Coordinates of C-alpha atoms and ligand atoms in Angstrom, one line a residue:
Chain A
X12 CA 22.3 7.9 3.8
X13 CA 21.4 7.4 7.4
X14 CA 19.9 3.9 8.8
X15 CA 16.0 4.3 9.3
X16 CA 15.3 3.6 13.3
X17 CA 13.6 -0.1 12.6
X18 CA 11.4 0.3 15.7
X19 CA 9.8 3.6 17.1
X20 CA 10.9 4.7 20.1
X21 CA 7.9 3.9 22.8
X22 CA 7.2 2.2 26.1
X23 CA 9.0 -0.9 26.7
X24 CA 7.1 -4.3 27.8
X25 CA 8.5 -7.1 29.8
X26 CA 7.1 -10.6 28.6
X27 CA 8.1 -13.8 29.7
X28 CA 9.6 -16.4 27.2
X29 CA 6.3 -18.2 27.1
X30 CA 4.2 -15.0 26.1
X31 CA 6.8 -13.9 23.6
X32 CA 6.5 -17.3 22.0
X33 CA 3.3 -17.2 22.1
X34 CA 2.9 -13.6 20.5
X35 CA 5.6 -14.6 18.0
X36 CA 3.4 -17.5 16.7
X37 CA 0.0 -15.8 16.9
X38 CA 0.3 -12.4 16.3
X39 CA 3.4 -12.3 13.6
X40 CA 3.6 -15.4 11.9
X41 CA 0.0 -15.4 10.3
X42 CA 1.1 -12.4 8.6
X43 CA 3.6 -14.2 6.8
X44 CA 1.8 -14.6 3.6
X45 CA 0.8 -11.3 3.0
X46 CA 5.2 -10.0 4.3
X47 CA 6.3 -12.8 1.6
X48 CA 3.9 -10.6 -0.7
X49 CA 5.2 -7.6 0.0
X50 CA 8.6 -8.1 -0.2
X51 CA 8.8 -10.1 -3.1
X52 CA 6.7 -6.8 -4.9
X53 CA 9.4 -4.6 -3.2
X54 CA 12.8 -6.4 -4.2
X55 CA 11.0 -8.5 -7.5
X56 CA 13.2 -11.3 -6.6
X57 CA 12.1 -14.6 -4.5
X58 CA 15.8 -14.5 -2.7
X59 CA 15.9 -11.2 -1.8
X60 CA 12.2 -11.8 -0.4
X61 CA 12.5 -14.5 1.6
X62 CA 16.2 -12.7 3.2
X63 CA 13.8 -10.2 3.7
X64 CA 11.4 -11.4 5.4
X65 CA 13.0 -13.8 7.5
X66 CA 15.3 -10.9 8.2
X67 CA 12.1 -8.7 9.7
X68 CA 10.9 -11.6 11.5
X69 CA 14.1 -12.1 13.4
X70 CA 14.4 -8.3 14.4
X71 CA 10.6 -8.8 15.2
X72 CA 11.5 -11.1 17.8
X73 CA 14.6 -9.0 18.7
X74 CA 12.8 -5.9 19.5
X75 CA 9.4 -7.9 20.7
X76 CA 8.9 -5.7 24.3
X77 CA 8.7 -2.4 21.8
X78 CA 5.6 -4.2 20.6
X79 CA 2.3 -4.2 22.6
X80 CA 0.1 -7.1 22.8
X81 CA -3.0 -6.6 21.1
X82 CA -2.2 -4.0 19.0
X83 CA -1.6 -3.9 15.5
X84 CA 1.0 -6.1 14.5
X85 CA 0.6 -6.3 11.0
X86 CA 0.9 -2.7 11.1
X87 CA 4.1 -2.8 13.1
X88 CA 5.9 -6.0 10.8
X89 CA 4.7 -3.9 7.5
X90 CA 6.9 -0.7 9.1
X91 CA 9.8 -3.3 9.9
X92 CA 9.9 -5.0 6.8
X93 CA 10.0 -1.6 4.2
X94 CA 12.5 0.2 7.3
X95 CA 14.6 -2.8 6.1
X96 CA 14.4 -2.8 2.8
X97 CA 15.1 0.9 2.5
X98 CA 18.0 0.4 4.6
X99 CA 19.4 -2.5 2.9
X100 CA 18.2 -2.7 0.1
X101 CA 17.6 0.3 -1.8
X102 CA 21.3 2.0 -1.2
X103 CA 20.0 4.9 -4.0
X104 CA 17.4 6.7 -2.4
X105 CA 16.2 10.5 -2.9
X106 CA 16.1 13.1 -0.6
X107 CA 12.3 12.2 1.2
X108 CA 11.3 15.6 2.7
X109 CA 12.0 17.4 -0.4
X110 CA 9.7 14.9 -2.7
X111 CA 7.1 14.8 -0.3
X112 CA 6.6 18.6 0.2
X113 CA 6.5 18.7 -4.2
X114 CA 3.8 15.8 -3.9
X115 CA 1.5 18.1 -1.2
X116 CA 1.8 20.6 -3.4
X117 CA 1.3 19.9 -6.5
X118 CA -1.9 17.3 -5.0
X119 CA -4.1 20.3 -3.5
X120 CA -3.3 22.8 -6.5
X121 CA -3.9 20.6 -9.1
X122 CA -7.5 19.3 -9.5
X123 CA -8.9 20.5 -12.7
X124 CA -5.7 19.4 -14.0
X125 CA -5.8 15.7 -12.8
X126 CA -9.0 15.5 -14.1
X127 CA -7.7 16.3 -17.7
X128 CA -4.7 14.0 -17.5
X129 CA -6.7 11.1 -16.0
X130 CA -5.7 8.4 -19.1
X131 CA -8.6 7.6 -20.8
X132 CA -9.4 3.8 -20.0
X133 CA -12.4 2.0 -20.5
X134 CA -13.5 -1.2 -18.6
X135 CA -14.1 -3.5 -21.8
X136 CA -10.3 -3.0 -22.0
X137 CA -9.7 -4.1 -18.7
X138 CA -11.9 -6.9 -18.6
X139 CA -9.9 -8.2 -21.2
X140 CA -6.9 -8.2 -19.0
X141 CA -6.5 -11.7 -18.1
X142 CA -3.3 -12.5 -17.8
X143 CA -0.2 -11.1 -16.0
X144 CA -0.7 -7.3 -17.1
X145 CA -1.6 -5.5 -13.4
X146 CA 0.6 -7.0 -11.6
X147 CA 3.2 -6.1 -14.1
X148 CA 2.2 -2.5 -14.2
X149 CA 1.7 -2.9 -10.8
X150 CA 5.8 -3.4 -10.5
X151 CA 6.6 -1.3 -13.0
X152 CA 5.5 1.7 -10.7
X153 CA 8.6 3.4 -8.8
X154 CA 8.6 2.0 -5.6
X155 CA 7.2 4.7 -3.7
X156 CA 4.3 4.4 -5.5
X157 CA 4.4 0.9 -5.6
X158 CA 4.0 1.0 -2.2
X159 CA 1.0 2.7 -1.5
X160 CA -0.7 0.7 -3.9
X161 CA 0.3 -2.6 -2.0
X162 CA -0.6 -1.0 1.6
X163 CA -3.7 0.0 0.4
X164 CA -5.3 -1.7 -2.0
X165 CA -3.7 -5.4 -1.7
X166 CA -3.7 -5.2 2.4
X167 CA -6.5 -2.8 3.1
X168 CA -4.5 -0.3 5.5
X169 CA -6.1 2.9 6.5
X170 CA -4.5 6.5 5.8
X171 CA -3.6 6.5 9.2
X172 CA -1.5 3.0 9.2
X173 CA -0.2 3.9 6.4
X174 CA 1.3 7.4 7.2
X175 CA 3.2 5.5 10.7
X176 CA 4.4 2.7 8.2
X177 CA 5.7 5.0 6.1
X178 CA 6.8 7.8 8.4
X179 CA 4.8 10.7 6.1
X180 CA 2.2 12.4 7.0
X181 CA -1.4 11.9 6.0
X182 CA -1.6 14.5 3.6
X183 CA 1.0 12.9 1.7
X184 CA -0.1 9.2 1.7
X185 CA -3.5 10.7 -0.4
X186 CA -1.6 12.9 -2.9
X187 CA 1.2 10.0 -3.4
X188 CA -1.9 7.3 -3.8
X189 CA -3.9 9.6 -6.0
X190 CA -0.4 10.1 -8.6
X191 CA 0.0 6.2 -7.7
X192 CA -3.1 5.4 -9.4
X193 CA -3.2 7.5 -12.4
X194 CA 0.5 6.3 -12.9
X195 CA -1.0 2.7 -12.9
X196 CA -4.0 3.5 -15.7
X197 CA -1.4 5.3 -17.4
X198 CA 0.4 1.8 -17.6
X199 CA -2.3 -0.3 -18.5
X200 CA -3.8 1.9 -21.4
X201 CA -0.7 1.4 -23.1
X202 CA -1.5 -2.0 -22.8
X203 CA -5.1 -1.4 -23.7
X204 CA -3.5 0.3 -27.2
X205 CA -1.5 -3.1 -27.7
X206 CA -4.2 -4.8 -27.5
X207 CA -6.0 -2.8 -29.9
X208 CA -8.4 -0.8 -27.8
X209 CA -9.0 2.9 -29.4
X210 CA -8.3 5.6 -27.0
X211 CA -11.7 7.6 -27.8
X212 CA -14.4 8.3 -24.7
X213 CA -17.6 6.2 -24.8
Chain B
X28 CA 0.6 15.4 11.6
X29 CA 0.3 18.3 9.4
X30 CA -2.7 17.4 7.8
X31 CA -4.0 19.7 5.3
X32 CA -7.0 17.6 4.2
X33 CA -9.1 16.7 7.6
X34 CA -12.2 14.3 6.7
X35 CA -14.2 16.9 4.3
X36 CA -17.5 14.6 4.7
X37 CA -17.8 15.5 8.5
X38 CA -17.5 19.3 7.4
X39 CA -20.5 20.6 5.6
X40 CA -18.5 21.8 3.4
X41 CA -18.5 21.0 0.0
X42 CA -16.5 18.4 -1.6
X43 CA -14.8 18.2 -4.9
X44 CA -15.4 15.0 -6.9
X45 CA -12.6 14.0 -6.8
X46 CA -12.1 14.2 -3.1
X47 CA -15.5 11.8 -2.6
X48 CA -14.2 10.0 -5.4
X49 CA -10.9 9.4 -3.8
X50 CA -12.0 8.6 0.4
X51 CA -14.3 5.9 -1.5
X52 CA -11.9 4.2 -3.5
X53 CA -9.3 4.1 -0.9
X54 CA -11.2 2.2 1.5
X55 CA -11.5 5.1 4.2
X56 CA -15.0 6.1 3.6
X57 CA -17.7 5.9 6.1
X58 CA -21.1 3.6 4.8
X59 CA -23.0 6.8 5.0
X60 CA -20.5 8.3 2.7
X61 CA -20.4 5.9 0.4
X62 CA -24.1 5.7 -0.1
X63 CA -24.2 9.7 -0.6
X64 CA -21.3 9.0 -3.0
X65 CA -23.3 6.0 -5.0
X66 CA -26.3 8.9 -5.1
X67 CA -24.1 11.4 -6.5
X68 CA -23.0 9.1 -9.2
X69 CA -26.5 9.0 -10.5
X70 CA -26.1 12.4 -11.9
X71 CA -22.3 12.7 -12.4
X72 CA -21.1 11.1 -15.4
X73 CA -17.6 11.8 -14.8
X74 CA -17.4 10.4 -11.4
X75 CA -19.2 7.2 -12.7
X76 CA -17.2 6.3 -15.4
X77 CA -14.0 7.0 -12.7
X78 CA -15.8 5.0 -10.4
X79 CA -16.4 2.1 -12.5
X80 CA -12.4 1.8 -13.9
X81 CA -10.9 2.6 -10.5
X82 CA -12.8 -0.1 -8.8
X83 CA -12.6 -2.7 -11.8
X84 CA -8.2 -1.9 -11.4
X85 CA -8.6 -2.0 -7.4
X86 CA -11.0 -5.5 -7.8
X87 CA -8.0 -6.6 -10.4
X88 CA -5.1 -5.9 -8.2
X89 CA -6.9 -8.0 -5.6
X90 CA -7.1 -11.3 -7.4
X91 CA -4.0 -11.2 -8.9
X92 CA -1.7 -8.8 -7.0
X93 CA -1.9 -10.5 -3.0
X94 CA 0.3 -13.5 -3.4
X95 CA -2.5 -16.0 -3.8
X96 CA 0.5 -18.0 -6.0
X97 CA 2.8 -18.5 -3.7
X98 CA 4.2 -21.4 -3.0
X99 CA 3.7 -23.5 -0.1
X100 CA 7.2 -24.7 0.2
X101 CA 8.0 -20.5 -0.1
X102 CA 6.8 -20.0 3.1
X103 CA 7.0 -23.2 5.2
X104 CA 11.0 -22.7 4.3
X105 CA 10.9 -19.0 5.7
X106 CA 9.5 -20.3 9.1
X107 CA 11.6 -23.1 9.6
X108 CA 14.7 -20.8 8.9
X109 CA 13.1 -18.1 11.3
X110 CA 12.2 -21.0 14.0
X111 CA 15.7 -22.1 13.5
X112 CA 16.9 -19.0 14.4
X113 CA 15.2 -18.2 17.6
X114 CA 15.5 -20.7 19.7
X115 CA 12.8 -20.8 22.6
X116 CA 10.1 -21.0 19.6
Ligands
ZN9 ZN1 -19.0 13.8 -9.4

């Protein structure tokens, strides 16, 4: 398996010491709760997460003049984190391209058929919820899925962000968060039938 | 980027539910949008009943998924290692 590039190649930017400090501490380090998030839901161990995060933060700093003041640097530390996870982390990893062109396909060809296979959930069963049961089916999901969930949901990222972070293209972050989220109701109404709740339309 | 699926809302063309249904709940829908949207729901069953689980799973994974628990110690022990590390911080 080849090593993902951790940064993209761009324009180089020559700060002094001062202003890298002072990017460092404003620009990345306020992000740090929601990098801890993310790679704790990634890895699902608090050791791993913290390695990995303080990991990203280091080659943060390391490749700093790749990043561009003002931009988005949440963004940019999201890309670093999951390039490093992939590549150190996940040593089984399926062939990308392949997957991805599958996910396209079936997506835009499949409509009337989503619609059908849409679990049946109800929100009196998920008001009932209370406890630990989305964020558990939330890690059950393959990671890929997972993922998309995280960036877009839990941190608000836009298609766009999303697609760079990721290195897909747009077409495939929709289709891959549109499977993500039926694979998530699928997931909690089992849990809605061990709690009791009938599967039947109302 | 090969994008297959440009914005449908700027076309006039018309868009499935599920395409609406989808730009809304994933945060990338204009406030015009999602007030034709909230109209449409009016007289599409389906899409409100989606609607209503989607957002009510989207609305869950925001309280509990975004590392509101975390400890404090978690992360004041990642920066110190990271401002350990580099040393002009
Ligand atoms: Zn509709």
């Amino acid at each position: 398996m080849e090593e993902l590039p951790i940064i993209p190649d761009g324009p180089r930017q020559n700060y002094s010491d001062a202003e890298k400090g002072e990017i460092f501490n404003q620009e990345f380090l306020p992000h740090i709760r929601s990098m801890y998030n993310f790679a704790h839901r990634l890895t699902l161990d608090e050791d791993d997460a913290k390695d990995l995060v303080q990991d990203t933060y280091l080659k943060a700093y390391r490749f700093i003049e790749s990043f561009q003041k003002g931009t988005n640097a949440k963004a940019w530390l999201f890309r670093i984190l999951k390039n490093s996870f992939i590549n150190d982390y996940r040593k089984k990893i399926k062939e990308p391209s392949k997957v991805d062109y599958q996910e396209v396909e079936s997506y835009y060809n499949s409509d009337e058929v989503d619609r059908q296979i849409t679990p049946d959930l109800r929100v009196d069963a998920l008001k009932d919820m209370i406890g630990d049961e989305i964020s558990n089916a939330l890690n059950a999901l393959d990671v890929d899925f997972r993922t998309v969930i995280i960036l877009c949901d839990l941190e608000g990222f836009k298609y766009e962000e999303m697609a760079k972070i990721l290195d897909i293209p747009i077409g495939t972050v929709r289709s891959r968060l549109h499977r993500a989220r039926n694979l998530l109701k699928e997931k909690l109404s089992e849990y809605a039938k061990e709690m009791g709740y009938k599967n039947t339309a109302s | 980027m090969n994008d297959p699926a440009p914005n449908p809302f700027t076309n006039s063309g018309k868009l499935s539910c599920l395409e609406m249904l989808q730009l809304v709940l994933d945060g990338q829908a204009t406030s015009e949008q999602i007030a034709y949207f909230k109209k449409h729901m009016e007289v599409c069953m389906p899409c409100y009943k989606s609607y209503s689980v989607d957002m009510m799973i989207k609305d869950m994974l925001q309280r509990k998924c975004c590392g509101s628990g975390i400890a404090p110690e978690t992360l004041d022990s990642i920066r110190q290692k990271i401002s350990a590390s580099i040393k002009p911080l």
